[in-house]
Coordinates of C-alpha atoms in Angstrom, one line a residue:
Chain A
M13 CA 149.5 -74.0 58.2
K14 CA 148.1 -77.8 58.0
D15 CA 150.3 -80.2 55.9
Y16 CA 147.8 -82.8 54.4
D17 CA 146.9 -84.9 51.6
E18 CA 143.2 -85.8 51.8
N19 CA 143.4 -87.4 48.3
E20 CA 144.6 -90.7 49.5
Y21 CA 141.2 -91.3 51.1
F22 CA 139.4 -91.3 47.8
S23 CA 138.8 -94.1 45.4
S24 CA 141.8 -93.9 43.1
D25 CA 139.7 -94.3 40.0
L26 CA 137.8 -91.2 40.6
S27 CA 138.4 -88.5 38.0
N28 CA 139.1 -84.8 38.7
R29 CA 135.7 -84.1 37.1
E30 CA 134.0 -86.7 39.4
R31 CA 135.9 -85.3 42.5
A32 CA 135.0 -81.7 41.3
T33 CA 131.1 -82.5 41.3
F34 CA 131.2 -84.4 44.6
E35 CA 133.0 -81.3 46.1
I36 CA 130.4 -78.8 44.9
G37 CA 127.6 -81.4 45.8
I38 CA 128.8 -80.8 49.5
K39 CA 128.9 -77.2 49.6
L40 CA 125.1 -77.0 48.1
G41 CA 124.0 -79.5 50.6
A42 CA 125.8 -77.5 53.3
L43 CA 124.4 -74.1 52.2
Y44 CA 120.8 -75.3 51.9
H45 CA 120.6 -77.0 55.2
L46 CA 122.4 -74.3 57.0
I47 CA 120.1 -71.5 55.7
S48 CA 116.6 -73.5 56.3
G49 CA 114.5 -72.0 59.1
V50 CA 116.7 -68.6 59.5
P51 CA 114.3 -65.9 60.3
V52 CA 114.0 -63.2 57.7
S53 CA 111.9 -60.2 57.0
S54 CA 111.3 -58.5 53.6
D55 CA 113.6 -55.6 54.5
K56 CA 116.3 -55.0 51.9
K57 CA 119.0 -54.6 54.7
V58 CA 118.1 -57.7 56.5
I59 CA 118.0 -59.6 53.4
E60 CA 121.5 -58.4 52.3
S61 CA 123.1 -59.1 55.5
I62 CA 121.8 -62.6 55.9
E63 CA 123.0 -63.3 51.9
K64 CA 126.5 -61.8 52.7
G65 CA 126.8 -63.8 55.8
F66 CA 126.1 -67.0 54.3
E67 CA 128.2 -66.2 51.2
A68 CA 131.1 -65.5 53.5
S69 CA 130.8 -68.7 55.4
I70 CA 130.6 -71.1 52.5
S71 CA 133.3 -69.3 50.8
C72 CA 135.6 -70.9 53.6
Q73 CA 134.9 -74.4 52.4
P74 CA 137.4 -76.3 50.3
Y75 CA 137.9 -75.3 46.6
V76 CA 134.9 -72.6 46.6
K77 CA 135.8 -69.6 44.4
S78 CA 132.7 -67.7 44.7
V79 CA 129.2 -68.0 46.3
K80 CA 126.3 -65.8 45.2
L81 CA 123.2 -66.2 47.5
K82 CA 119.8 -64.3 46.6
I83 CA 117.0 -64.4 49.1
L84 CA 114.0 -63.8 46.8
Q85 CA 112.4 -60.4 48.4
D86 CA 109.1 -60.8 46.5
K87 CA 108.7 -64.5 48.2
I88 CA 109.4 -63.2 51.7
E89 CA 106.1 -62.3 53.6
G90 CA 106.3 -60.1 56.7
N91 CA 107.7 -56.5 57.2
K92 CA 107.5 -56.7 61.0
S93 CA 104.4 -54.5 60.9
T94 CA 103.6 -56.6 64.2
E95 CA 105.8 -58.8 66.3
L96 CA 104.9 -62.0 64.6
D97 CA 105.2 -60.5 61.0
Y98 CA 108.2 -62.2 59.6
D99 CA 109.3 -65.0 57.6
E100 CA 111.9 -68.0 57.3
I101 CA 114.0 -69.0 54.7
N102 CA 113.3 -72.2 52.8
G103 CA 114.0 -73.7 49.5
E104 CA 111.3 -71.8 47.7
K105 CA 112.7 -68.4 48.7
I106 CA 116.5 -68.5 47.6
K107 CA 118.6 -68.8 44.5
A108 CA 122.3 -69.5 44.8
V109 CA 125.2 -70.0 42.8
V110 CA 128.4 -71.6 43.7
T111 CA 131.7 -72.0 41.8
I112 CA 134.5 -74.3 42.7
E113 CA 137.7 -75.2 41.1
Y114 CA 139.4 -78.5 41.8
K115 CA 142.6 -78.9 40.1
S116 CA 142.1 -78.0 36.3
I117 CA 138.2 -78.5 36.8
K118 CA 135.9 -75.4 37.1
V119 CA 132.2 -76.3 38.1
V120 CA 129.3 -74.0 38.4
A121 CA 126.1 -75.2 40.3
K122 CA 122.9 -73.7 41.4
I123 CA 120.0 -74.2 43.8
E124 CA 117.0 -72.9 42.4
W125 CA 113.2 -73.5 43.1
I126 CA 111.6 -75.2 39.8
E127 CA 107.9 -74.7 40.1
K128 CA 107.0 -77.5 37.9
L129 CA 109.0 -79.9 39.7
K130 CA 107.8 -78.2 42.9
Y131 CA 111.3 -78.7 44.3
P132 CA 114.5 -76.9 45.3
L133 CA 116.7 -78.2 42.7
M134 CA 120.5 -78.6 43.0
F135 CA 122.0 -78.8 39.5
I136 CA 125.3 -78.5 37.7
E137 CA 125.0 -75.7 35.0
K138 CA 128.7 -75.9 33.8
I139 CA 131.7 -78.0 34.2
E140 CA 134.9 -77.2 32.2
E141 CA 138.5 -77.7 32.1
L142 CA 140.6 -74.5 32.8
Chain B
M16 CA 99.3 -56.9 58.4
K17 CA 98.4 -59.5 60.5
D18 CA 95.9 -59.0 63.0
Y19 CA 96.4 -61.5 66.1
D20 CA 96.4 -62.0 69.7
E21 CA 98.8 -64.8 70.6
N22 CA 98.5 -64.1 74.2
E23 CA 95.2 -66.2 74.6
Y24 CA 97.4 -69.5 74.2
F25 CA 99.5 -68.8 77.3
S26 CA 98.7 -69.8 80.7
S27 CA 96.6 -66.9 82.0
D28 CA 98.7 -66.8 85.3
L29 CA 101.9 -65.8 83.7
S30 CA 103.4 -62.6 84.7
N31 CA 104.9 -60.2 82.1
R32 CA 108.3 -60.9 83.5
E33 CA 107.8 -64.7 83.2
R34 CA 106.6 -64.2 79.6
A35 CA 109.7 -62.0 78.8
T36 CA 112.2 -64.6 80.1
F37 CA 110.4 -67.1 77.9
E38 CA 110.7 -64.8 75.0
I39 CA 114.3 -64.4 75.4
G40 CA 115.0 -68.0 76.0
I41 CA 113.4 -68.7 72.6
K42 CA 115.9 -66.3 70.8
L43 CA 119.0 -67.6 72.5
G44 CA 118.0 -71.3 71.8
A45 CA 117.3 -70.2 68.1
L46 CA 120.5 -68.2 67.7
Y47 CA 122.5 -71.0 69.2
H48 CA 121.5 -73.9 67.0
L49 CA 121.3 -71.7 63.7
I50 CA 124.9 -70.7 64.1
S51 CA 126.3 -74.2 65.2
G52 CA 128.6 -75.6 62.6
V53 CA 128.8 -72.6 60.3
P54 CA 131.9 -72.5 58.4
V55 CA 134.2 -69.6 59.4
S56 CA 138.0 -68.6 59.2
S57 CA 139.8 -66.2 61.1
D58 CA 139.5 -63.4 58.3
K59 CA 138.0 -60.5 60.0
K60 CA 135.8 -59.7 57.0
V61 CA 134.3 -63.2 57.1
I62 CA 133.7 -63.0 60.7
E63 CA 132.0 -59.5 60.5
S64 CA 129.9 -60.8 57.6
I65 CA 128.6 -63.7 59.7
E66 CA 128.0 -61.7 62.6
K67 CA 125.9 -59.1 60.9
G68 CA 123.8 -61.9 58.9
F69 CA 122.8 -63.6 62.2
E70 CA 122.2 -60.4 64.2
A71 CA 120.1 -59.2 61.3
S72 CA 118.0 -62.4 61.3
I73 CA 117.5 -62.8 65.1
S74 CA 116.3 -59.4 65.2
C75 CA 113.4 -60.2 63.1
Q76 CA 111.9 -62.5 65.9
P77 CA 109.1 -61.3 68.3
Y78 CA 110.0 -58.7 70.8
V79 CA 113.7 -58.3 70.1
K80 CA 115.2 -55.1 70.3
S81 CA 118.8 -55.8 69.8
V82 CA 121.3 -58.6 69.0
K83 CA 124.9 -58.4 69.3
L84 CA 127.0 -61.4 68.1
K85 CA 130.7 -61.7 68.6
I86 CA 132.7 -64.5 67.0
L87 CA 135.8 -64.8 69.0
Q88 CA 138.4 -64.3 66.5
D89 CA 141.2 -65.8 68.6
K90 CA 139.2 -69.0 69.0
I91 CA 138.9 -69.5 65.4
E92 CA 141.5 -71.6 63.7
G93 CA 142.2 -71.5 60.1
N94 CA 143.1 -68.7 57.8
K95 CA 142.6 -70.6 54.5
S96 CA 146.3 -71.0 54.1
T97 CA 145.2 -74.6 52.7
E98 CA 141.9 -75.7 51.3
L99 CA 141.1 -77.5 54.6
D100 CA 142.3 -74.8 57.0
Y101 CA 139.2 -73.1 58.2
D102 CA 136.9 -73.7 61.1
E103 CA 133.2 -74.1 62.4
I104 CA 131.2 -72.1 64.9
N105 CA 130.2 -73.9 68.1
G106 CA 129.5 -72.6 71.7
E107 CA 133.1 -72.1 72.5
K108 CA 133.6 -69.4 69.8
I109 CA 130.8 -67.0 70.3
K110 CA 129.4 -64.4 72.7
A111 CA 126.1 -63.1 72.4
V112 CA 123.9 -60.3 74.0
V113 CA 120.3 -60.2 73.1
T114 CA 117.8 -57.5 74.4
I115 CA 114.1 -57.9 74.3
E116 CA 111.1 -55.8 75.6
Y117 CA 107.8 -57.4 76.1
K118 CA 105.3 -54.9 77.3
S119 CA 106.8 -52.8 80.1
I120 CA 109.6 -55.7 80.7
K121 CA 113.2 -55.3 79.3
V122 CA 115.4 -58.3 79.6
V123 CA 119.1 -58.7 78.6
A124 CA 120.5 -62.0 78.3
K125 CA 123.8 -63.6 77.2
I126 CA 125.5 -66.7 75.6
E127 CA 129.1 -66.9 76.6
W128 CA 131.4 -70.0 77.1
I129 CA 132.2 -70.3 81.0
E130 CA 135.3 -72.1 81.1
K131 CA 134.9 -73.3 84.7
L132 CA 131.5 -74.9 83.6
K133 CA 132.9 -76.2 80.2
Y134 CA 129.5 -75.0 79.0
P135 CA 128.1 -72.3 76.5
L136 CA 125.9 -70.9 79.1
M137 CA 122.7 -68.8 78.3
F138 CA 122.0 -66.6 81.1
I139 CA 119.6 -63.5 82.1
E140 CA 122.0 -60.7 83.0
K141 CA 119.3 -58.1 83.6
I142 CA 115.6 -57.9 84.0
E143 CA 113.8 -54.7 84.6
E144 CA 110.5 -52.7 84.4
L145 CA 110.8 -49.8 81.9
Chain C
M9 CA 102.9 -88.8 42.1
K10 CA 105.0 -86.0 40.6
D11 CA 105.8 -86.4 36.9
Y12 CA 109.2 -84.7 36.4
D13 CA 112.5 -84.5 34.6
E14 CA 115.1 -82.8 36.5
N15 CA 117.9 -83.8 34.1
E16 CA 117.2 -81.1 31.6
Y17 CA 118.6 -78.8 34.1
F18 CA 122.1 -80.1 34.3
S19 CA 125.0 -79.5 31.9
S20 CA 124.4 -81.9 29.1
D21 CA 128.0 -83.1 28.9
L22 CA 127.7 -84.5 32.4
S23 CA 128.4 -88.3 32.8
N24 CA 126.4 -90.5 35.0
R25 CA 129.4 -90.9 37.4
E26 CA 129.9 -87.3 37.7
R27 CA 126.3 -86.7 38.4
A28 CA 126.4 -89.6 41.1
T29 CA 129.2 -88.0 42.7
F30 CA 127.5 -84.7 42.9
E31 CA 124.4 -86.3 44.3
I32 CA 126.2 -88.1 47.0
G33 CA 128.2 -84.8 47.9
I34 CA 124.8 -83.1 48.5
K35 CA 123.7 -85.7 50.8
L36 CA 126.9 -85.7 52.9
G37 CA 126.7 -81.9 53.0
A38 CA 123.2 -82.1 54.3
L39 CA 123.8 -84.8 56.8
Y40 CA 126.6 -83.0 58.3
H41 CA 125.0 -79.7 58.9
L42 CA 121.8 -81.2 60.1
I43 CA 123.5 -83.0 62.9
S44 CA 126.0 -80.2 63.8
G45 CA 125.1 -79.0 67.3
V46 CA 122.6 -81.5 68.1
P47 CA 122.5 -82.3 71.8
V48 CA 123.5 -85.9 72.9
S49 CA 124.6 -87.7 75.9
S50 CA 126.8 -91.0 76.2
D51 CA 123.6 -92.9 76.8
K52 CA 123.4 -95.7 74.3
K53 CA 119.6 -95.4 73.9
V54 CA 120.0 -91.5 73.1
I55 CA 122.9 -92.3 70.6
E56 CA 120.9 -94.9 68.7
S57 CA 117.6 -92.8 68.6
I58 CA 119.5 -90.0 67.2
E59 CA 121.2 -92.2 64.6
K60 CA 118.2 -93.8 63.5
G61 CA 116.4 -90.5 63.2
F62 CA 118.9 -89.0 60.8
E63 CA 119.3 -92.4 59.0
A64 CA 115.7 -92.1 58.3
S65 CA 115.6 -88.6 57.2
I66 CA 118.6 -88.6 54.9
S67 CA 117.2 -92.0 53.3
C68 CA 114.3 -89.7 52.0
Q69 CA 116.6 -87.8 49.6
P70 CA 117.0 -88.6 46.0
Y71 CA 118.8 -91.7 44.9
V72 CA 120.1 -92.6 48.5
K73 CA 119.9 -96.5 48.9
S74 CA 121.3 -96.6 52.5
V75 CA 122.8 -94.5 55.3
K76 CA 124.5 -95.5 58.2
L77 CA 125.3 -92.9 61.0
K78 CA 127.4 -93.7 63.9
I79 CA 127.7 -91.3 66.8
L80 CA 131.0 -92.4 68.4
Q81 CA 130.0 -93.0 72.0
D82 CA 133.4 -92.9 73.4
K83 CA 134.0 -89.3 72.1
I84 CA 130.7 -88.2 73.6
E85 CA 131.3 -86.4 77.1
G86 CA 128.4 -86.3 79.3
N87 CA 126.2 -88.8 81.0
K88 CA 123.6 -86.4 82.6
S89 CA 125.2 -86.9 86.1
T90 CA 124.3 -83.2 86.3
E91 CA 121.9 -80.9 84.2
L92 CA 124.8 -79.5 82.4
D93 CA 126.7 -82.7 81.9
Y94 CA 125.7 -83.6 78.2
D95 CA 127.5 -83.0 74.8
E96 CA 126.7 -81.9 71.1
I97 CA 127.4 -83.5 68.1
N98 CA 130.2 -82.2 65.6
G99 CA 132.5 -83.8 63.1
E100 CA 135.0 -85.4 65.4
K101 CA 132.2 -87.4 66.9
I102 CA 130.5 -89.2 63.8
K103 CA 131.0 -91.6 61.1
A104 CA 128.8 -92.0 58.3
V105 CA 128.3 -94.2 55.3
V106 CA 126.1 -93.2 52.6
T107 CA 125.4 -95.4 49.5
I108 CA 123.4 -93.9 46.4
E109 CA 122.5 -95.2 42.8
Y110 CA 122.1 -93.0 40.1
K111 CA 121.1 -94.8 36.9
S112 CA 123.8 -97.6 36.7
I113 CA 126.4 -96.1 39.0
K114 CA 126.7 -96.9 42.6
V115 CA 128.8 -94.6 45.0
V116 CA 129.7 -95.3 48.6
A117 CA 130.9 -92.3 50.3
K118 CA 132.0 -91.5 54.1
I119 CA 132.2 -88.7 56.5
E120 CA 134.9 -89.5 58.9
W121 CA 137.3 -87.5 61.3
I122 CA 140.9 -87.9 60.0
E123 CA 143.0 -87.1 62.9
K124 CA 146.2 -86.3 61.0
L125 CA 144.1 -83.9 58.9
K126 CA 142.4 -82.6 62.1
Y127 CA 139.3 -82.5 59.6
P128 CA 136.0 -84.3 59.3
L129 CA 136.6 -85.5 55.7
M130 CA 134.0 -86.4 53.4
F131 CA 135.4 -88.8 50.7
I132 CA 134.2 -91.3 48.0
E133 CA 135.2 -94.7 48.9
K134 CA 133.9 -96.4 45.9
I135 CA 132.4 -95.9 42.7
E136 CA 131.1 -98.5 40.3
E137 CA 129.0 -99.5 37.4
L138 CA 126.1 -102.0 38.6
Chain D
M25 CA 131.0 -85.5 86.9
K26 CA 131.2 -81.8 86.6
D27 CA 130.9 -79.5 89.8
Y28 CA 129.3 -76.3 89.1
D29 CA 126.9 -73.7 89.9
E30 CA 125.6 -71.7 86.9
N31 CA 123.3 -69.7 89.0
E32 CA 125.8 -67.0 89.9
Y33 CA 125.7 -65.8 86.5
F34 CA 122.0 -64.9 86.6
S35 CA 120.5 -61.5 87.7
S36 CA 120.0 -62.0 91.3
D37 CA 116.4 -60.9 91.5
L38 CA 115.1 -63.5 89.0
S39 CA 112.4 -65.7 90.7
N40 CA 112.4 -69.6 90.1
R41 CA 109.4 -69.2 87.9
E42 CA 111.1 -66.6 85.7
R43 CA 114.2 -68.8 85.5
A44 CA 112.0 -71.9 84.6
T45 CA 110.3 -70.0 81.7
F46 CA 113.6 -68.9 80.4
E47 CA 114.8 -72.5 80.3
I48 CA 112.0 -73.8 78.5
G49 CA 112.1 -70.9 76.1
I50 CA 115.5 -72.3 75.2
K51 CA 114.5 -75.7 74.6
L52 CA 111.8 -74.7 72.4
G53 CA 113.8 -72.5 70.3
A54 CA 116.4 -75.2 70.1
L55 CA 114.2 -78.0 69.0
Y56 CA 112.6 -75.7 66.4
H57 CA 115.7 -74.6 64.7
L58 CA 117.2 -78.0 64.8
I59 CA 114.4 -79.7 63.1
S60 CA 113.6 -77.0 60.4
G61 CA 114.5 -78.3 56.9
V62 CA 114.9 -82.0 58.0
P63 CA 114.0 -84.3 55.0
V64 CA 111.0 -86.4 55.8
S65 CA 108.5 -88.6 54.1
S66 CA 104.8 -89.6 54.8
D67 CA 106.2 -93.1 55.7
K68 CA 105.1 -93.9 59.4
K69 CA 108.5 -95.5 60.1
V70 CA 110.4 -92.5 58.9
I71 CA 108.1 -90.1 60.8
E72 CA 108.7 -92.0 64.2
S73 CA 112.3 -92.4 63.9
I74 CA 112.7 -88.6 63.3
E75 CA 110.3 -87.7 66.2
K76 CA 112.2 -90.2 68.6
G77 CA 115.7 -88.9 67.5
F78 CA 114.7 -85.4 68.4
E79 CA 113.1 -86.4 71.5
A80 CA 116.1 -88.1 72.9
S81 CA 118.4 -85.2 71.8
I82 CA 116.4 -82.4 73.5
S83 CA 115.8 -84.5 76.6
C84 CA 119.5 -84.1 77.3
Q85 CA 119.1 -80.4 77.8
P86 CA 119.1 -79.1 81.4
Y87 CA 116.0 -79.4 83.4
V88 CA 114.1 -81.3 80.7
K89 CA 111.6 -83.7 82.1
S90 CA 110.0 -84.8 78.8
V91 CA 109.8 -84.1 75.1
K92 CA 106.9 -85.1 72.8
L93 CA 107.3 -84.3 69.2
K94 CA 104.8 -85.1 66.6
I95 CA 105.4 -84.7 63.0
L96 CA 102.0 -84.2 61.5
Q97 CA 101.8 -86.9 59.0
D98 CA 98.8 -85.6 57.1
K99 CA 100.9 -82.3 56.4
I100 CA 103.7 -84.2 55.0
E101 CA 103.6 -84.5 51.1
G102 CA 105.8 -87.2 49.5
N103 CA 105.8 -90.8 49.7
K104 CA 108.8 -91.5 47.7
S105 CA 106.8 -92.6 44.6
T106 CA 109.7 -90.7 42.8
E107 CA 113.0 -89.7 43.8
L108 CA 111.9 -86.0 44.5
D109 CA 108.7 -87.1 46.2
Y110 CA 109.5 -86.2 49.9
D111 CA 109.1 -83.1 52.0
E112 CA 111.1 -80.9 54.9
I113 CA 109.9 -80.4 58.2
N114 CA 108.9 -76.8 59.1
G115 CA 106.7 -75.2 61.7
E116 CA 103.6 -75.9 60.0
K117 CA 104.2 -79.6 60.2
I118 CA 105.0 -80.4 63.7
K119 CA 103.5 -80.2 67.3
A120 CA 105.8 -80.5 70.3
V121 CA 105.1 -80.5 74.0
V122 CA 108.1 -80.1 76.4
T123 CA 108.1 -80.3 80.1
I124 CA 111.0 -78.9 82.4
E125 CA 111.4 -78.6 86.1
Y126 CA 113.5 -76.0 87.6
K127 CA 113.6 -76.4 91.4
S128 CA 110.2 -76.6 92.4
I129 CA 108.6 -75.2 89.3
K130 CA 107.2 -77.3 86.6
V131 CA 106.4 -75.7 83.2
V132 CA 104.7 -77.3 80.2
A133 CA 105.2 -75.5 76.8
K134 CA 104.2 -76.1 73.2
I135 CA 105.1 -75.6 69.7
E136 CA 102.0 -75.4 67.5
W137 CA 101.0 -74.1 64.2
I138 CA 98.2 -71.7 64.8
E139 CA 96.2 -71.2 61.5
K140 CA 94.6 -68.0 62.5
L141 CA 97.9 -66.4 63.3
K142 CA 99.7 -68.2 60.4
Y143 CA 102.4 -68.7 62.9
P144 CA 104.1 -71.7 64.5
L145 CA 103.5 -70.3 68.0
M146 CA 105.8 -71.2 71.0
F147 CA 103.7 -70.9 74.3
I148 CA 103.5 -71.8 77.9
E149 CA 100.5 -73.8 78.7
K150 CA 101.1 -74.5 82.4
I151 CA 103.3 -73.3 85.1
E152 CA 102.9 -74.6 88.7
E153 CA 104.7 -75.1 92.0
L154 CA 105.4 -79.0 92.6

């Protein structure tokens, strides 16, 4: 077991809430860029395997309590009817919800394609004291 | 279903064997760079979920018949005893076997860390006419 | 030009400081996972080209004011003396400083390998009201 | 300098041409998945910096003689008129040409979006004995 205190590296006037939103930002940025370009088909089993793989991976990161990734099957084109008939994951094709707890602060944040912004928005849905 | 013939884009003097080794090279390069940097812990369930996720994904690519990915548990440091106690996947920590069939040619290729080369070698183990 | 207000998606009790630390967390997570596994040699020109490429890329993201990436030449093994003699970027081999401004809040954050933690720490060095 | 012979790991009945097409396949797969999801704007300087960064990186890989990457400016939406106004690289927005030499064999291969296939095709344009 590592013995550490990473907190000494942080600006001392940072609140726990500020630290918690920083931590969850890291996770969303990581998840998004790990999954971009990953090959996928519309097959339910393929989708679920990829979802579970990235959920397990991001759950290893600091302060993560849960990760829920949805690859949006109706946005995936390609069911392997031919060799080239498959798709790639990008920001239009996923929804994710990540929950972290840093000290007494719990944060829930999301990645979601917002059609009117034409943008895969990362946003904080809830922040609360436990 | 897409109607296509991608073969017209290829050099006309390319043999089926040459095309098949090209195709499997693409898959190894893709798998390797998709998985590099992915967070992981030594937990068996985490490892298996990530393995299955990437196996499902690479299996979507053209001409792939099977993908077997092993994340080498004994090379993974970090069992989440603390928040920072986890690891990242790189070429020293995986073994992969990919099989493709292009027309009548079957190719089996691997990614494996070769200690004496200090290198995550991608190599063709077998090529045969079906 | 897109007309948008992404702020409506965020929890309404989020302060500008909390939002700013969230935004910079995203950028560090993105940079880190984009650059993990990228091939590199110890050649100064190669290193500088890769640094500038990722600096330019991350600078496109929302609220980023500056990005400085250093690939640590003395940590890079491989000068292409043979075909296999090159390296890959990972968290031990980089330093990065990112500055963002969200409304009146300026945040400076870093990615740096901390030897005693054996960890590529992402941390907020400074947060201030402009 | 590393002393090595990686060839012993390869199937002994592999021709130099087959090995060469394998090697260039790896490079295309690597380049494609390294660059997928990379943030970009339509600014010429940003585009050129990213192009040069990945050209330098892929040039480190075994047997590579040259790499030319074009990010297609007219396909990139977003000139940073607002914070969210930028784009991400994917297979529709690039052209790449990679040349390798393995022993006496030279291979030129490309990545190019083929509109009628709706696919970012990787293909071998030329293979020749030097």
